[in-house]
mmCIF file of C-alpha atoms in Angstrom:
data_model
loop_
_atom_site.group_PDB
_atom_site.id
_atom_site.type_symbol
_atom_site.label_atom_id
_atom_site.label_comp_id
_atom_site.label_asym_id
_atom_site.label_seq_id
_atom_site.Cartn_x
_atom_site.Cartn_y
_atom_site.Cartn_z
ATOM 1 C CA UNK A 16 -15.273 -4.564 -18.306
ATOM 2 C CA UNK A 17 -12.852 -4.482 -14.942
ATOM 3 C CA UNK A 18 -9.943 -6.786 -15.215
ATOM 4 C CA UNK A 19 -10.942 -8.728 -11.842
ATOM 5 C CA UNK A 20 -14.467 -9.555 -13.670
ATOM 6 C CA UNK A 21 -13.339 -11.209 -16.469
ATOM 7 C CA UNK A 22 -10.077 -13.375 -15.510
ATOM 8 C CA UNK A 23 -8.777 -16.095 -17.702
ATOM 9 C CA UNK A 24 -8.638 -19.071 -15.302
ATOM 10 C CA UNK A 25 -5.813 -21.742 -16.104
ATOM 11 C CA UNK A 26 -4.918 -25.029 -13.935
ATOM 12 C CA UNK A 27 -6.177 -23.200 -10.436
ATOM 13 C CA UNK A 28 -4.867 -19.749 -11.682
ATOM 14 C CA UNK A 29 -6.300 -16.470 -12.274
ATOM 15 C CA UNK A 30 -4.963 -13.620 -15.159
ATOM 16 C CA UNK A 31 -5.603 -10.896 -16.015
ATOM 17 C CA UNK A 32 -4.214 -10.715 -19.199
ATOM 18 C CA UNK A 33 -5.547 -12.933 -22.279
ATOM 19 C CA UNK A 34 -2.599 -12.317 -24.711
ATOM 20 C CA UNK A 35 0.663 -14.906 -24.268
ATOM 21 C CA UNK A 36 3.688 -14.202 -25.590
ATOM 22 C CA UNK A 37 6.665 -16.456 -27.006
ATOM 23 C CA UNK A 38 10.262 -15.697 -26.595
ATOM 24 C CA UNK A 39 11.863 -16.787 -29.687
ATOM 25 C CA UNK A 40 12.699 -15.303 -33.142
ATOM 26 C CA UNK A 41 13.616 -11.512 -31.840
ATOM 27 C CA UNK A 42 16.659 -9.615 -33.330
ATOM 28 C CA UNK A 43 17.687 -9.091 -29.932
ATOM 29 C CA UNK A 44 17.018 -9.672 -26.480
ATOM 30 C CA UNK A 45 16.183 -5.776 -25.747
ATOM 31 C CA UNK A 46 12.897 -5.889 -28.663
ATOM 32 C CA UNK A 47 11.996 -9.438 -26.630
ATOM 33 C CA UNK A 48 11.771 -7.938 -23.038
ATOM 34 C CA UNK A 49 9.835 -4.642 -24.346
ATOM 35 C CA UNK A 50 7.676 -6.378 -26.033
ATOM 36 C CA UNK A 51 7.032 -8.613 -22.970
ATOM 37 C CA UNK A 52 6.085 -4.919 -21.329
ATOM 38 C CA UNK A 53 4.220 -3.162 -23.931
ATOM 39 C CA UNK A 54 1.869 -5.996 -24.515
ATOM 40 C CA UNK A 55 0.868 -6.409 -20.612
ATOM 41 C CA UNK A 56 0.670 -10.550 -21.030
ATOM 42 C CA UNK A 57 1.689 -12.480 -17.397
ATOM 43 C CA UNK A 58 2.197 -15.633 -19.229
ATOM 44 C CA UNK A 59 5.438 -16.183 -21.117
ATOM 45 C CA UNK A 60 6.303 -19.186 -23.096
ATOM 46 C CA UNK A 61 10.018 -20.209 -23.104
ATOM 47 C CA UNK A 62 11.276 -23.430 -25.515
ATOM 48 C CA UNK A 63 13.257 -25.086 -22.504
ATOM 49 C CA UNK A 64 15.348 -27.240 -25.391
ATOM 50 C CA UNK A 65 17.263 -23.872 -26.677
ATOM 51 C CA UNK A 66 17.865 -22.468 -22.928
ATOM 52 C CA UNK A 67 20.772 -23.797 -20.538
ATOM 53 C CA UNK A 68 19.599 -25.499 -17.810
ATOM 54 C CA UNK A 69 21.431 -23.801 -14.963
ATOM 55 C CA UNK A 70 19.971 -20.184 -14.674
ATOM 56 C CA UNK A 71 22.962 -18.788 -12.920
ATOM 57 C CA UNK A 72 24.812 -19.173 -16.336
ATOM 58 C CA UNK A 73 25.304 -15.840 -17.509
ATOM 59 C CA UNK A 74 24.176 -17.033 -21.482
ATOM 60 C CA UNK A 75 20.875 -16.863 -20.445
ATOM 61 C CA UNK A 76 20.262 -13.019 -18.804
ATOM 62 C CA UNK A 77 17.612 -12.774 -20.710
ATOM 63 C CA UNK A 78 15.722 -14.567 -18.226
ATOM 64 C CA UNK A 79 17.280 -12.752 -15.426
ATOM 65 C CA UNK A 80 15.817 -9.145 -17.022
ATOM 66 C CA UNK A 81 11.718 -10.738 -16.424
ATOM 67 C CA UNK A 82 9.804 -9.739 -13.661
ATOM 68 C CA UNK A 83 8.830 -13.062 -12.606
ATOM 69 C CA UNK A 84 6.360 -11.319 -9.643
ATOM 70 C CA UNK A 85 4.778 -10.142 -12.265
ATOM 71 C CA UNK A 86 4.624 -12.817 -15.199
ATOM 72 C CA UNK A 87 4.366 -16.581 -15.270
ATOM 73 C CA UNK A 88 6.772 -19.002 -17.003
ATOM 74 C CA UNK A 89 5.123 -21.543 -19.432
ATOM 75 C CA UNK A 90 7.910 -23.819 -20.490
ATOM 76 C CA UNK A 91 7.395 -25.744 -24.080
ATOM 77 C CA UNK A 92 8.178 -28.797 -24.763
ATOM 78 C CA UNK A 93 8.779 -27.682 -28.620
ATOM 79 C CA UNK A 94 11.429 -29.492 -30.604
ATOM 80 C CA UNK A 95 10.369 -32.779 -28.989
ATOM 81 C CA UNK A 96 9.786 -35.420 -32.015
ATOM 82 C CA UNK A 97 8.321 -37.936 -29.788
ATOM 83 C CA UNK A 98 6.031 -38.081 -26.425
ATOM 84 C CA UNK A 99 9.640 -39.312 -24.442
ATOM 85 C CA UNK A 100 11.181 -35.849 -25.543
ATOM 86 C CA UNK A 101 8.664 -34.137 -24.327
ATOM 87 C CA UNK A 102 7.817 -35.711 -20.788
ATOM 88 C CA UNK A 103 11.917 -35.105 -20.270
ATOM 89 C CA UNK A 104 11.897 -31.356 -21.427
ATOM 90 C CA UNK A 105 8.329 -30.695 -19.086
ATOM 91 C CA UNK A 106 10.331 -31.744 -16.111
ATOM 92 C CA UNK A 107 13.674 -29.625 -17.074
ATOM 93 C CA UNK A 108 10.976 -26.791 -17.511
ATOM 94 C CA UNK A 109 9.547 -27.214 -14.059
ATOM 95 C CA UNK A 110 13.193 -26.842 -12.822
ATOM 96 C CA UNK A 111 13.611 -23.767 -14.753
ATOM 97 C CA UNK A 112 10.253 -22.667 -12.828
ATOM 98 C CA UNK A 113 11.930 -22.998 -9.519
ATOM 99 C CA UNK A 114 15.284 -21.616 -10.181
ATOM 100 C CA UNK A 115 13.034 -18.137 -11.188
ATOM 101 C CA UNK A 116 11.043 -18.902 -7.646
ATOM 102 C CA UNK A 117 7.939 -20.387 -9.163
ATOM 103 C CA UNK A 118 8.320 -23.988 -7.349
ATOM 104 C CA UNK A 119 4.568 -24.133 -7.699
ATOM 105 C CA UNK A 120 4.852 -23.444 -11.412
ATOM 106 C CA UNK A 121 4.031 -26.899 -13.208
ATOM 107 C CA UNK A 122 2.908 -25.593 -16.171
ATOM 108 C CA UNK A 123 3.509 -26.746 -19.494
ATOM 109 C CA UNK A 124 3.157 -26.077 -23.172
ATOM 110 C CA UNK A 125 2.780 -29.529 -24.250
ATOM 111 C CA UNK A 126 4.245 -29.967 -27.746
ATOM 112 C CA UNK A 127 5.670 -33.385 -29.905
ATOM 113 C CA UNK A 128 5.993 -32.658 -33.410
ATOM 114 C CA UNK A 129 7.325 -35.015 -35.546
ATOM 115 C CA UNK A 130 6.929 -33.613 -39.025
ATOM 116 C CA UNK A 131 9.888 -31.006 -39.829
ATOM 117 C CA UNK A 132 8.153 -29.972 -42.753
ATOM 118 C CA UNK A 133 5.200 -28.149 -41.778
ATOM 119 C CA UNK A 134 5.724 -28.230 -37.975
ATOM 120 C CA UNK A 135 1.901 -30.313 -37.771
ATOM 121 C CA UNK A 136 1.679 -31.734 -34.372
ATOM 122 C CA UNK A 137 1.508 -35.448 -33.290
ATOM 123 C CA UNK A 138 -2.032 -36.583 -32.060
ATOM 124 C CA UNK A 139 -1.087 -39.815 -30.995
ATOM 125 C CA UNK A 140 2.031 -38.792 -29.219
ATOM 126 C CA UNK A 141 0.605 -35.493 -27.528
ATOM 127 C CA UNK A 142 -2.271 -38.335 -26.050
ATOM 128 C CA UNK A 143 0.683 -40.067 -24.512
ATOM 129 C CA UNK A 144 2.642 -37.118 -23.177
ATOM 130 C CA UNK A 145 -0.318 -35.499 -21.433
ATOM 131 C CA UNK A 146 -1.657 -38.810 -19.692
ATOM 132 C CA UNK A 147 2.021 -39.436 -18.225
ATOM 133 C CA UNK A 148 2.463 -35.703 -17.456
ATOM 134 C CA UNK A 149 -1.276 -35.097 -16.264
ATOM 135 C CA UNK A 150 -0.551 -38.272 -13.476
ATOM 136 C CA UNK A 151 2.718 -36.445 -12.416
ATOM 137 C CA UNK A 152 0.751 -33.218 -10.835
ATOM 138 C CA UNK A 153 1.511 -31.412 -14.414
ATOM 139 C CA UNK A 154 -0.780 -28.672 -15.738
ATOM 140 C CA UNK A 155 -0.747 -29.720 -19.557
ATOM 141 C CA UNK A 156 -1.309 -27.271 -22.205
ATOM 142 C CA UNK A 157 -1.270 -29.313 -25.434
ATOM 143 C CA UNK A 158 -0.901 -27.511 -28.802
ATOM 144 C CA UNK A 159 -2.884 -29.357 -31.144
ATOM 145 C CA UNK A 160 -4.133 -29.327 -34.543
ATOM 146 C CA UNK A 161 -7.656 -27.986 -34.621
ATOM 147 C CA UNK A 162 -9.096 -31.259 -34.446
ATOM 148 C CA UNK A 163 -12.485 -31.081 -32.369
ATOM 149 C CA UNK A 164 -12.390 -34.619 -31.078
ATOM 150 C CA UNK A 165 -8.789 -34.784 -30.092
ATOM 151 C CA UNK A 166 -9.422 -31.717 -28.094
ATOM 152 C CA UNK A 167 -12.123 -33.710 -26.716
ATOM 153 C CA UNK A 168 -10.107 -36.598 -25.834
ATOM 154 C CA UNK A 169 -7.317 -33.922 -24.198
ATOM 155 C CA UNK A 170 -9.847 -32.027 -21.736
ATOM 156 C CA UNK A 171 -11.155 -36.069 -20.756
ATOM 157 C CA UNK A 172 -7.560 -36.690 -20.049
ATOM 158 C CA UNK A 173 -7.509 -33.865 -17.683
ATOM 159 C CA UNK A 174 -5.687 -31.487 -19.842
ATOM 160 C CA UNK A 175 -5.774 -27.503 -18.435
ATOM 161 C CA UNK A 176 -6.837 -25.925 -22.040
ATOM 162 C CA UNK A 177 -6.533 -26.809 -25.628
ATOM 163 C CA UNK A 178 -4.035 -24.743 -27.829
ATOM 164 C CA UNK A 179 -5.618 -25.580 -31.415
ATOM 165 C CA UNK A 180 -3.111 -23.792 -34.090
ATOM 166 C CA UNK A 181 -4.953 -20.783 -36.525
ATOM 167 C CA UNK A 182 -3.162 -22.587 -39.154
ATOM 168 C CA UNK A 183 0.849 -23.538 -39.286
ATOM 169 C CA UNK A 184 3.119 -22.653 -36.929
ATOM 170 C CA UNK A 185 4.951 -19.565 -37.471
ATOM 171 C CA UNK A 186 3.171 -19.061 -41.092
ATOM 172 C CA UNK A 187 0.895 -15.961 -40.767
ATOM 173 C CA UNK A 188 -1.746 -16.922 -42.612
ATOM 174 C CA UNK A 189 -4.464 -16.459 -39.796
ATOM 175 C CA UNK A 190 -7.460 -18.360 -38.847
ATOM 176 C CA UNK A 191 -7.147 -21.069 -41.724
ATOM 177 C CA UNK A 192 -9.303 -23.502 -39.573
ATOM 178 C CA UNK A 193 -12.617 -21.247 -38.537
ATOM 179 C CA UNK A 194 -14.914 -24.180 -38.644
ATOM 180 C CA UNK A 195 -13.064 -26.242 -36.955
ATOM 181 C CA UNK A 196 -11.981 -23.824 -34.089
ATOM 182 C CA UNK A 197 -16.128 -23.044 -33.704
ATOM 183 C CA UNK A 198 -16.627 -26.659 -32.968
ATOM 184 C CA UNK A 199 -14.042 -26.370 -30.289
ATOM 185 C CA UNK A 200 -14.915 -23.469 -28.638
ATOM 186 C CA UNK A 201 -18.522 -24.313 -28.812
ATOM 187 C CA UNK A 202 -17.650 -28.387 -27.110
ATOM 188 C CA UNK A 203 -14.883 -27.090 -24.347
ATOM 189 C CA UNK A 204 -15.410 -26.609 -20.850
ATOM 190 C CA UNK A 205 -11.609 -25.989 -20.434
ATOM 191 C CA UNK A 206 -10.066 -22.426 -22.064
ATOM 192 C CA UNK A 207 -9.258 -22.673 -25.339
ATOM 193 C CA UNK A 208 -6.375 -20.889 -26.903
ATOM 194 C CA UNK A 209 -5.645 -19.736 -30.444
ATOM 195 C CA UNK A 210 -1.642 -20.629 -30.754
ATOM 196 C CA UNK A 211 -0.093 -20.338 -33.909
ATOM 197 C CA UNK A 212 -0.622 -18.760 -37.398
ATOM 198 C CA UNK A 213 -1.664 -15.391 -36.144
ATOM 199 C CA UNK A 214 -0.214 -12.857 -38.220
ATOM 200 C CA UNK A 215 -1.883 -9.649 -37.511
ATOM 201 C CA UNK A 216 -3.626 -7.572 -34.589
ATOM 202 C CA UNK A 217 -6.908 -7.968 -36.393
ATOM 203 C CA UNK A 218 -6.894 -11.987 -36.619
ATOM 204 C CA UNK A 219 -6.214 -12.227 -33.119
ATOM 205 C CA UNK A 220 -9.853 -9.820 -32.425
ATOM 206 C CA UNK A 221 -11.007 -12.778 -34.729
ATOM 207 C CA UNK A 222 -10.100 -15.637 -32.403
ATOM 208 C CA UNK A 223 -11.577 -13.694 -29.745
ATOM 209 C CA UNK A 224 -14.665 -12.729 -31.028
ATOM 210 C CA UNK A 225 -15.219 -16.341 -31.702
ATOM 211 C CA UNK A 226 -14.907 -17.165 -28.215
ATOM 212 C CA UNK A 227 -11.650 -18.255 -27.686
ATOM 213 C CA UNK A 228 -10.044 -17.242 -24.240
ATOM 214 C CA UNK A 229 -6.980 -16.269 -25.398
ATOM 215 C CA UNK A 230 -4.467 -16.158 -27.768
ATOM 216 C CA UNK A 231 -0.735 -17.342 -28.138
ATOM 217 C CA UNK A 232 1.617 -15.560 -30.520
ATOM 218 C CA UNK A 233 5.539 -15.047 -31.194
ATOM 219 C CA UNK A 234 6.659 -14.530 -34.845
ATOM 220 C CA UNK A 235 3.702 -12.129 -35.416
ATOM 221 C CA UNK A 236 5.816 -10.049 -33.029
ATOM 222 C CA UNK A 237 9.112 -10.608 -32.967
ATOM 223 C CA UNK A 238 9.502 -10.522 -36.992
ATOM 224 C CA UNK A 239 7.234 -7.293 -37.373
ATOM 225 C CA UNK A 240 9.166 -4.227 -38.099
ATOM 226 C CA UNK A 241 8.573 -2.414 -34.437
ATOM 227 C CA UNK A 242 8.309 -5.971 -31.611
ATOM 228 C CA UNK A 243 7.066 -3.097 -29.009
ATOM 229 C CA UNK A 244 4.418 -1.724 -31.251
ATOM 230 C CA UNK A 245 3.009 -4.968 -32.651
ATOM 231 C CA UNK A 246 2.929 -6.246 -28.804
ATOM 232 C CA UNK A 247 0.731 -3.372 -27.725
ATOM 233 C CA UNK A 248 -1.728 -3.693 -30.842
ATOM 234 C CA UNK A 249 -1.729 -7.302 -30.274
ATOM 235 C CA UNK A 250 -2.767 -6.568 -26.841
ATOM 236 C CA UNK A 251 -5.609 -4.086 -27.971
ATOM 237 C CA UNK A 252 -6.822 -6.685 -30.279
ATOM 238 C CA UNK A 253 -7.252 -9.127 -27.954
ATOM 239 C CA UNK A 254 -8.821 -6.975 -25.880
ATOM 240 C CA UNK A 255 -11.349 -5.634 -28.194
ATOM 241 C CA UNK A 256 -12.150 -9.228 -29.665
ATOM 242 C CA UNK A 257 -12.921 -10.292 -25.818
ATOM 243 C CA UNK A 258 -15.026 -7.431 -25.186
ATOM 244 C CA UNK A 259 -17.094 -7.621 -28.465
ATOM 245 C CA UNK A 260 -17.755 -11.092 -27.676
ATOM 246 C CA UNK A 261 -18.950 -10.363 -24.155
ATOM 247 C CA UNK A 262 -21.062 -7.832 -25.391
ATOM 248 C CA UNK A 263 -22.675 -9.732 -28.008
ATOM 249 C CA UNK A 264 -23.111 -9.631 -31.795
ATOM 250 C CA UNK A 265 -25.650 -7.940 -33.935
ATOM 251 C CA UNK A 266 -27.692 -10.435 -35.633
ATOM 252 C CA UNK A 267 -26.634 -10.485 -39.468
ATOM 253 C CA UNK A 268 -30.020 -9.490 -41.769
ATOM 254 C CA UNK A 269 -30.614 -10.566 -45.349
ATOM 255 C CA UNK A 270 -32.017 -6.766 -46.034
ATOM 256 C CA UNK A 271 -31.240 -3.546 -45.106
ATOM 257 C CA UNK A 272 -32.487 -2.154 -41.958
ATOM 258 C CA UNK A 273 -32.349 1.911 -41.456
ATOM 259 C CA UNK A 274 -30.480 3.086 -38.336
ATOM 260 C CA UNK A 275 -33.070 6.331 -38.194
ATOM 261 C CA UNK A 276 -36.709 4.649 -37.679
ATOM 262 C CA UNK A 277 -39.082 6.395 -40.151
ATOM 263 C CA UNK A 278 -41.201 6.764 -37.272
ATOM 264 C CA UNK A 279 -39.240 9.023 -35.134
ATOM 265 C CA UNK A 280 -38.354 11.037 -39.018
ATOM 266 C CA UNK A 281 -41.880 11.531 -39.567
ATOM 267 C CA UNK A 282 -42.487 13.106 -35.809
ATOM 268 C CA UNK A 283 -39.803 15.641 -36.753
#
């Protein structure tokens, strides 16, 4: 399928690209940027706690080296413990946006967890963040637990997607939650992206094929052996999981069933 067929719509936006890509946990900041180009993703997720705020300062180049014509800042809100933290680090992340030229950019990765241990998000807290930030002209992506009715409650709130996690941030243990993320994909009228837990290329053709529109991944990359090489089979799993879903499953059979009619053998 052509790109401009099949565009992943977010807050108002069109992409072309269905893969998103996180910025933290490379060895160094070269393996980050080419991964960034071999995977072909336009958004990019930055944690806007670890960054300085003034993008003039030198300590954060890394920045400087995107092609921000080309890709689209989504600031996180990650490290936040509480829905206060998080409404304060979406609006530092909108003026990152504009010192990068994207004064149109209010986008944000919505995330308040609370629980150090296993990184689980707050419910109750992410509610509150995105009805404060979703009054103040923000475009709220909220990671979330794959919890079918709070992603319900998000999209009523006026939320831009829901980010459900595969299973714990940063883990790799794939799509722990399949049940869970059917209901979701199945109730949504909003995109719904896989973020979090995906460990390999062939997980992320998993969310896809499901019917997720899109997927959200850092350590899978950034901790794999070759970042540049995982980012490009990343992207060609993503790819292949949207297009099998597009073209539609064989029905699963109890019995056999011969590829070769015996009709058109016994004509031979």
């Amino acid at each position: 399928m052509e790109k401009n067929l099949d565009k992943l719509r977010i807050g108002g936006k069109s992409f072309n690209s269905r893969l998103m890509l996180g910025t933290g946990k490379y060895k160094t900041t070269d393996d980050a940027i080419k991964s960034i180009e071999s995977s072909d993703c336009e958004i990019v997720t930055v944690a806007i706690r670890r960054l300085p705020t003034d993008i003039k300062n030198d300590n954060i180049s890394f920045l400087k080296k995107l092609n921000w014509e080309k890709l689209w800042l989504l600031p996180n809100t990650a490290g936040s413990q509480t829905a206060e933290e998080a409404i304060r680090m979406a609006f530092l992340g909108h003026e990152l946006a504009c010192q990068i030229g994207q004064e149109d950019n209010f986008f944000v990765k919505l995330e308040v967890i609370s629980d150090p241990k296993y990184l689980l998000p707050d419910p109750i807290g992410t509610l509150k963040a995105a009805e404060f930030l979703i009054k103040k002209g923000f475009t709220v992506l909220p990671y979330i637990n794959a919890d079918p009715m709070l992603a319900l409650h998000l999209e009523d709130l006026g939320c831009a997607t829901v980010m459900p996690l595969g299973s714990p941030i940063g883990s790799g243990q794939g799509l722990n939650n399949l049940a869970n993320l059917q209901i979701i994909i199945e109730n949504a009228t909003v995109p719904v992206i896989v973020d979090a837990g995906i460990g390999a290329p062939s997980e992320a053709t998993h969310a896809m094929e499901l019917g997720a529109s899109g997927v959200l991944l850092n350590t899978a990359v950034a901790q794999s052996k070759n970042p540049a090489q995982m980012a490009l089979a990343m992207k060609l799993g993503v790819q292949a999981g949207r297009m099998a879903f597009l073209a539609g499953r064989m029905e699963k059979k109890y019995y056999a069933n011969a590829s070769s009619p015996l009709e058109q053998i016994s004509r031979i």
